Amino acid sequence: AIVFSTRLLKCVLQRLQKAKMCADAGLLEEWQLRKCLQFYGTTAQMLLRILDPEAKGPLLPLPNEVPMAWAALPDYYIEDIADLLLFIIHYQPGVLGDQATQDLVTLLIVCVCSAHYISNPYLLAKLVEVMFVMNPAVQPRTERINAMMLQHPLSILHLVPALMKFYTGQNHY
């Protein structure tokens, strides 16, 4: 049996607490999260440009044939955006509200409303999860981004039917 002294355990605990505080300071820094949002907002603009090469503004429904440039993209482009939004919604929802967030919301709506463009059903579920946690009933400090999503012109016309298809399992992969 391994025997640890109280002094050794206290020392290890203090080191772990310091490491956690350092990680929190780096990961939860508001300006750092804003920079990440700006980066992923630019990524969202690029992805939306692939879906709308003539820059008319994304129109739904998207064509049935998925563009080769979109199909060739790895899933992690979208998944990283979803993970960042989930992290920020959970820890720092106050940073969600600038133009970069608008582009991310547009991409989120377009992807959920065009499920045939997302080949991974788990990724589509993660995008719906992001929408779910944006609800102020789930995370009280998300009123702005929730309103941004619900008042988006694409959302008003297409989001409810897309979510109904998702929850009833009518999406075809």
Coordinates of N, CA and C in Angstrom, one line a residue, residues 18-167:
K18 N -3.1 26.2 -7.9 CA -2.3 27.2 -8.6 C -2.4 27.0 -10.1
A19 N -2.3 25.8 -10.5 CA -2.4 25.5 -11.9 C -3.8 25.8 -12.5
K20 N -4.8 25.5 -11.7 CA -6.2 25.8 -12.1 C -6.4 27.3 -12.2
M21 N -5.9 28.0 -11.2 CA -6.0 29.5 -11.3 C -5.3 30.1 -12.5
C22 N -4.1 29.6 -12.9 CA -3.4 30.0 -14.0 C -4.2 29.7 -15.3
A23 N -4.7 28.5 -15.4 CA -5.5 28.1 -16.5 C -6.8 29.0 -16.7
D24 N -7.5 29.2 -15.5 CA -8.6 30.1 -15.6 C -8.3 31.5 -16.0
A25 N -7.2 32.0 -15.5 CA -6.8 33.4 -15.9 C -6.5 33.4 -17.4
G26 N -5.9 32.4 -18.0 CA -5.7 32.4 -19.5 C -6.9 32.1 -20.3
L27 N -7.7 31.2 -19.9 CA -8.9 30.7 -20.7 C -10.1 31.6 -20.5
L28 N -10.2 32.3 -19.4 CA -11.4 33.1 -19.1 C -11.2 34.6 -19.3
E29 N -10.0 35.0 -19.8 CA -9.7 36.4 -20.0 C -10.6 36.9 -21.1
E30 N -11.4 38.0 -20.8 CA -12.4 38.5 -21.7 C -11.8 38.9 -23.1
W31 N -10.7 39.6 -23.0 CA -10.1 40.1 -24.3 C -9.7 38.9 -25.2
Q32 N -9.2 37.8 -24.5 CA -8.7 36.6 -25.2 C -9.9 36.0 -25.9
L33 N -11.0 35.9 -25.2 CA -12.2 35.3 -25.8 C -12.8 36.1 -26.9
R34 N -12.7 37.4 -26.8 CA -13.1 38.3 -27.9 C -12.3 38.1 -29.1
K35 N -11.0 37.9 -28.9 CA -10.1 37.7 -30.1 C -10.4 36.3 -30.7
C36 N -10.7 35.3 -29.9 CA -11.1 34.0 -30.4 C -12.4 34.2 -31.2
L37 N -13.4 34.9 -30.7 CA -14.6 35.2 -31.4 C -14.4 35.9 -32.7
Q38 N -13.5 36.8 -32.7 CA -13.2 37.5 -34.0 C -12.6 36.6 -35.0
F39 N -11.7 35.7 -34.5 CA -11.1 34.7 -35.5 C -12.1 33.8 -36.0
Y40 N -13.0 33.3 -35.2 CA -14.0 32.3 -35.6 C -15.1 33.1 -36.4
G41 N -15.3 34.3 -36.1 CA -16.2 35.1 -36.9 C -15.7 35.3 -38.3
T42 N -14.4 35.5 -38.5 CA -13.8 35.5 -39.8 C -13.9 34.1 -40.5
T43 N -13.7 33.1 -39.7 CA -13.9 31.7 -40.3 C -15.3 31.5 -40.7
A44 N -16.3 32.0 -39.9 CA -17.7 31.9 -40.3 C -17.9 32.6 -41.6
Q45 N -17.4 33.8 -41.8 CA -17.5 34.6 -43.0 C -17.0 33.8 -44.2
M46 N -15.8 33.1 -44.0 CA -15.2 32.3 -45.1 C -16.2 31.2 -45.5
L47 N -16.7 30.5 -44.4 CA -17.5 29.3 -44.7 C -18.8 29.8 -45.4
L48 N -19.4 30.9 -44.9 CA -20.6 31.4 -45.6 C -20.3 31.8 -47.0
R49 N -19.1 32.3 -47.3 CA -18.8 32.7 -48.6 C -18.7 31.5 -49.6
I50 N -18.3 30.3 -49.0 CA -18.3 29.1 -49.8 C -19.7 28.7 -50.2
L51 N -20.6 28.9 -49.2 CA -22.0 28.6 -49.5 C -22.7 29.6 -50.3
D52 N -22.2 30.8 -50.4 CA -22.8 32.0 -51.1 C -21.7 32.7 -51.9
P53 N -21.2 32.1 -53.0 CA -20.0 32.6 -53.7 C -20.3 34.0 -54.3
E54 N -21.5 34.3 -54.6 CA -21.9 35.6 -55.2 C -22.2 36.7 -54.2
A55 N -22.0 36.4 -53.0 CA -22.2 37.3 -51.8 C -23.6 38.0 -51.9
K56 N -24.6 37.2 -52.2 CA -26.0 37.8 -52.1 C -26.6 37.8 -50.7
G57 N -25.9 37.1 -49.8 CA -26.4 36.9 -48.5 C -27.0 35.5 -48.5
P58 N -26.7 34.8 -47.5 CA -27.2 33.4 -47.5 C -28.7 33.3 -47.6
L59 N -29.1 32.5 -48.6 CA -30.5 32.3 -48.8 C -30.8 30.8 -48.5
L60 N -31.9 30.6 -47.8 CA -32.3 29.2 -47.5 C -33.6 28.9 -48.3
P61 N -33.8 27.8 -48.7 CA -33.0 26.6 -48.5 C -31.8 26.6 -49.5
L62 N -30.7 26.0 -49.0 CA -29.5 25.9 -49.9 C -29.8 24.8 -50.9
P63 N -29.1 24.8 -52.1 CA -29.3 23.8 -53.1 C -29.1 22.4 -52.6
N64 N -29.7 21.5 -53.2 CA -29.6 20.1 -52.7 C -28.1 19.6 -53.0
E65 N -27.5 20.0 -54.0 CA -26.2 19.6 -54.3 C -25.2 20.4 -53.5
V66 N -24.4 19.7 -52.7 CA -23.4 20.3 -51.8 C -22.2 20.7 -52.6
P67 N -21.8 22.0 -52.5 CA -20.6 22.4 -53.3 C -19.4 21.6 -52.9
M68 N -18.5 21.3 -53.8 CA -17.3 20.4 -53.6 C -16.4 21.1 -52.5
A69 N -16.3 22.4 -52.6 CA -15.5 23.2 -51.6 C -16.0 23.0 -50.2
W70 N -17.3 22.9 -50.0 CA -17.8 22.7 -48.7 C -17.7 21.2 -48.3
A71 N -17.9 20.3 -49.2 CA -17.8 18.9 -48.9 C -16.4 18.5 -48.5
A72 N -15.4 19.2 -49.0 CA -14.0 18.9 -48.8 C -13.5 19.4 -47.4
L73 N -14.3 20.3 -46.8 CA -13.8 20.8 -45.5 C -13.9 19.8 -44.4
P74 N -13.0 19.8 -43.5 CA -13.1 18.8 -42.4 C -14.1 19.3 -41.4
D75 N -14.7 18.4 -40.7 CA -15.8 18.7 -39.7 C -15.3 19.6 -38.6
Y76 N -14.1 19.6 -38.3 CA -13.6 20.4 -37.1 C -13.7 21.9 -37.4
Y77 N -13.8 22.3 -38.6 CA -14.0 23.8 -38.8 C -15.3 24.2 -38.1
I78 N -16.4 23.4 -38.3 CA -17.6 23.8 -37.7 C -17.6 23.4 -36.2
E79 N -17.1 22.2 -35.9 CA -17.1 21.7 -34.5 C -16.3 22.6 -33.6
D80 N -15.2 23.2 -34.0 CA -14.4 24.1 -33.2 C -15.3 25.4 -32.9
I81 N -16.0 25.8 -33.8 CA -16.9 27.0 -33.6 C -17.9 26.6 -32.6
A82 N -18.5 25.5 -32.7 CA -19.6 25.0 -31.7 C -19.0 24.9 -30.3
D83 N -17.8 24.3 -30.3 CA -17.1 24.1 -28.9 C -16.8 25.5 -28.3
L84 N -16.3 26.4 -29.1 CA -16.0 27.7 -28.6 C -17.3 28.4 -28.0
L85 N -18.3 28.3 -28.8 CA -19.6 28.9 -28.4 C -20.1 28.3 -27.1
L86 N -20.0 27.0 -27.0 CA -20.5 26.3 -25.8 C -19.7 26.7 -24.6
F87 N -18.3 26.9 -24.8 CA -17.5 27.3 -23.7 C -17.8 28.7 -23.3
I88 N -17.9 29.6 -24.2 CA -18.2 31.0 -23.9 C -19.6 31.2 -23.2
I89 N -20.6 30.5 -23.8 CA -21.9 30.6 -23.2 C -21.9 30.1 -21.7
H90 N -21.1 29.1 -21.5 CA -21.0 28.5 -20.1 C -20.2 29.4 -19.2
Y91 N -19.1 30.0 -19.6 CA -18.2 30.7 -18.7 C -18.2 32.2 -18.8
Q92 N -18.4 32.8 -20.0 CA -18.3 34.2 -20.3 C -19.3 34.7 -21.3
P93 N -20.6 34.5 -21.1 CA -21.6 34.9 -22.1 C -21.7 36.4 -22.4
G94 N -21.1 37.2 -21.5 CA -21.1 38.6 -21.8 C -20.3 39.1 -23.0
V95 N -19.4 38.2 -23.5 CA -18.6 38.6 -24.7 C -19.4 38.4 -26.0
L96 N -20.5 37.7 -25.9 CA -21.3 37.4 -27.1 C -22.2 38.6 -27.5
G97 N -21.9 39.3 -28.5 CA -22.7 40.4 -28.9 C -22.2 41.3 -30.0
D98 N -21.0 41.1 -30.4 CA -20.5 42.0 -31.5 C -20.7 41.4 -32.9
Q99 N -20.2 42.0 -33.9 CA -20.4 41.6 -35.3 C -19.9 40.2 -35.5
A100 N -18.8 39.8 -34.9 CA -18.3 38.4 -35.1 C -19.4 37.4 -34.7
T101 N -20.1 37.7 -33.6 CA -21.1 36.8 -33.1 C -22.3 36.7 -34.1
Q102 N -22.6 37.8 -34.8 CA -23.6 37.8 -35.8 C -23.3 36.8 -36.9
D103 N -22.1 36.8 -37.4 CA -21.6 35.9 -38.4 C -21.7 34.5 -37.9
L104 N -21.3 34.2 -36.7 CA -21.4 32.9 -36.1 C -22.8 32.4 -36.0
V105 N -23.7 33.3 -35.6 CA -25.2 32.9 -35.5 C -25.7 32.6 -36.9
T106 N -25.3 33.4 -37.9 CA -25.8 33.2 -39.3 C -25.3 31.8 -39.7
L107 N -24.1 31.5 -39.5 CA -23.5 30.2 -39.9 C -24.3 29.0 -39.2
L108 N -24.5 29.2 -37.9 CA -25.2 28.2 -37.1 C -26.6 28.0 -37.7
I109 N -27.3 29.0 -38.0 CA -28.7 28.9 -38.5 C -28.6 28.2 -39.9
V110 N -27.7 28.6 -40.8 CA -27.6 28.0 -42.1 C -27.3 26.6 -42.0
C111 N -26.4 26.2 -41.1 CA -26.0 24.8 -41.0 C -27.2 23.9 -40.5
V112 N -27.9 24.4 -39.4 CA -29.0 23.6 -38.9 C -30.1 23.6 -39.9
C113 N -30.4 24.6 -40.6 CA -31.5 24.6 -41.6 C -31.1 23.9 -42.9
S114 N -29.9 23.5 -43.0 CA -29.4 22.8 -44.2 C -28.7 21.6 -43.7
A115 N -29.4 20.7 -43.1 CA -28.8 19.5 -42.4 C -28.1 18.6 -43.4
H116 N -28.5 18.6 -44.7 CA -27.8 17.8 -45.7 C -26.4 18.3 -46.0
Y117 N -26.1 19.5 -45.5 CA -24.7 20.0 -45.7 C -23.8 19.5 -44.6
I118 N -24.3 19.0 -43.5 CA -23.5 18.5 -42.4 C -23.6 16.9 -42.4
S119 N -22.5 16.3 -42.8 CA -22.6 14.8 -43.0 C -22.5 14.1 -41.7
N120 N -22.0 14.7 -40.6 CA -21.9 14.1 -39.3 C -23.1 14.4 -38.5
P121 N -23.9 13.4 -38.2 CA -25.1 13.6 -37.4 C -24.8 14.1 -35.9
Y122 N -23.6 13.8 -35.4 CA -23.3 14.2 -34.1 C -22.9 15.7 -34.1
L123 N -22.3 16.1 -35.2 CA -22.0 17.6 -35.3 C -23.3 18.4 -35.4
L124 N -24.2 17.9 -36.2 CA -25.5 18.6 -36.3 C -26.2 18.7 -34.9
A125 N -26.1 17.6 -34.1 CA -26.6 17.6 -32.8 C -25.9 18.6 -31.9
K126 N -24.6 18.7 -32.1 CA -23.9 19.7 -31.3 C -24.3 21.1 -31.6
L127 N -24.6 21.4 -32.9 CA -25.1 22.7 -33.3 C -26.4 23.0 -32.7
V128 N -27.3 22.0 -32.7 CA -28.6 22.2 -32.0 C -28.4 22.4 -30.5
E129 N -27.4 21.7 -29.9 CA -27.1 21.9 -28.5 C -26.7 23.4 -28.2
V130 N -25.9 24.0 -29.1 CA -25.5 25.4 -29.0 C -26.7 26.2 -28.9
M131 N -27.7 26.0 -29.9 CA -28.9 26.8 -29.9 C -29.7 26.6 -28.6
F132 N -29.7 25.4 -28.1 CA -30.4 25.1 -26.8 C -29.8 25.8 -25.6
V133 N -28.5 25.8 -25.5 CA -27.9 26.5 -24.3 C -27.9 28.0 -24.5
M134 N -28.2 28.5 -25.7 CA -28.4 30.0 -25.9 C -29.7 30.5 -25.2
N135 N -30.6 29.6 -24.9 CA -31.9 29.9 -24.4 C -31.6 30.5 -23.0
P136 N -32.2 31.7 -22.7 CA -32.0 32.3 -21.4 C -32.6 31.5 -20.2
A137 N -33.5 30.6 -20.5 CA -34.0 29.7 -19.5 C -32.9 28.7 -19.0
V138 N -31.9 28.4 -19.9 CA -30.8 27.5 -19.6 C -29.6 28.3 -19.1
Q139 N -29.3 29.4 -19.8 CA -28.2 30.2 -19.4 C -28.7 31.7 -19.3
P140 N -29.0 32.2 -18.1 CA -29.7 33.5 -18.0 C -29.0 34.7 -18.7
R141 N -27.7 34.6 -18.9 CA -26.9 35.7 -19.4 C -26.8 35.7 -20.9
T142 N -27.7 35.0 -21.6 CA -27.6 34.9 -23.1 C -28.7 35.6 -23.8
E143 N -29.3 36.5 -23.2 CA -30.5 37.2 -23.8 C -30.1 37.8 -25.2
R144 N -29.0 38.5 -25.3 CA -28.6 39.1 -26.5 C -28.4 38.2 -27.7
I145 N -27.6 37.1 -27.4 CA -27.3 36.2 -28.5 C -28.6 35.4 -28.9
N146 N -29.4 35.1 -27.9 CA -30.6 34.4 -28.2 C -31.6 35.2 -29.0
A147 N -31.7 36.5 -28.7 CA -32.5 37.4 -29.5 C -31.9 37.6 -30.9
M148 N -30.6 37.6 -31.0 CA -29.9 37.7 -32.3 C -30.3 36.5 -33.1
M149 N -30.3 35.4 -32.5 CA -30.6 34.1 -33.3 C -32.1 34.1 -33.6
L150 N -33.0 34.4 -32.7 CA -34.4 34.3 -32.9 C -35.0 35.3 -33.9
Q151 N -34.3 36.5 -33.9 CA -34.8 37.6 -34.8 C -34.1 37.6 -36.1
H152 N -33.2 36.7 -36.3 CA -32.5 36.7 -37.6 C -33.5 36.3 -38.7
P153 N -33.4 37.0 -39.8 CA -34.4 36.8 -40.9 C -34.5 35.3 -41.4
L154 N -33.3 34.6 -41.4 CA -33.3 33.2 -41.8 C -34.0 32.4 -40.8
S155 N -33.8 32.7 -39.5 CA -34.3 32.0 -38.4 C -35.9 32.0 -38.4
I156 N -36.4 33.2 -38.7 CA -37.8 33.4 -38.6 C -38.5 32.5 -39.6
L157 N -38.0 32.4 -40.8 CA -38.6 31.6 -41.8 C -38.3 30.1 -41.8
H158 N -37.1 29.7 -41.4 CA -36.6 28.4 -41.6 C -36.2 27.6 -40.3
L159 N -36.0 28.2 -39.2 CA -35.5 27.5 -38.1 C -36.5 26.5 -37.5
V160 N -37.7 26.8 -37.3 CA -38.7 25.9 -36.6 C -38.9 24.7 -37.5
P161 N -39.1 24.7 -38.8 CA -39.2 23.5 -39.5 C -37.9 22.6 -39.5
A162 N -36.7 23.3 -39.5 CA -35.5 22.5 -39.4 C -35.3 21.8 -38.1
L163 N -35.7 22.5 -37.0 CA -35.6 21.9 -35.7 C -36.6 20.7 -35.6
M164 N -37.8 20.9 -36.2 CA -38.8 19.8 -36.2 C -38.3 18.6 -36.9
K165 N -37.6 18.8 -38.0 CA -37.0 17.7 -38.8 C -35.9 17.0 -37.9
F166 N -35.1 17.8 -37.3 CA -34.1 17.3 -36.4 C -34.7 16.4 -35.3
Y167 N -35.6 17.0 -34.6 CA -36.1 16.3 -33.4 C -37.0 15.1 -33.8

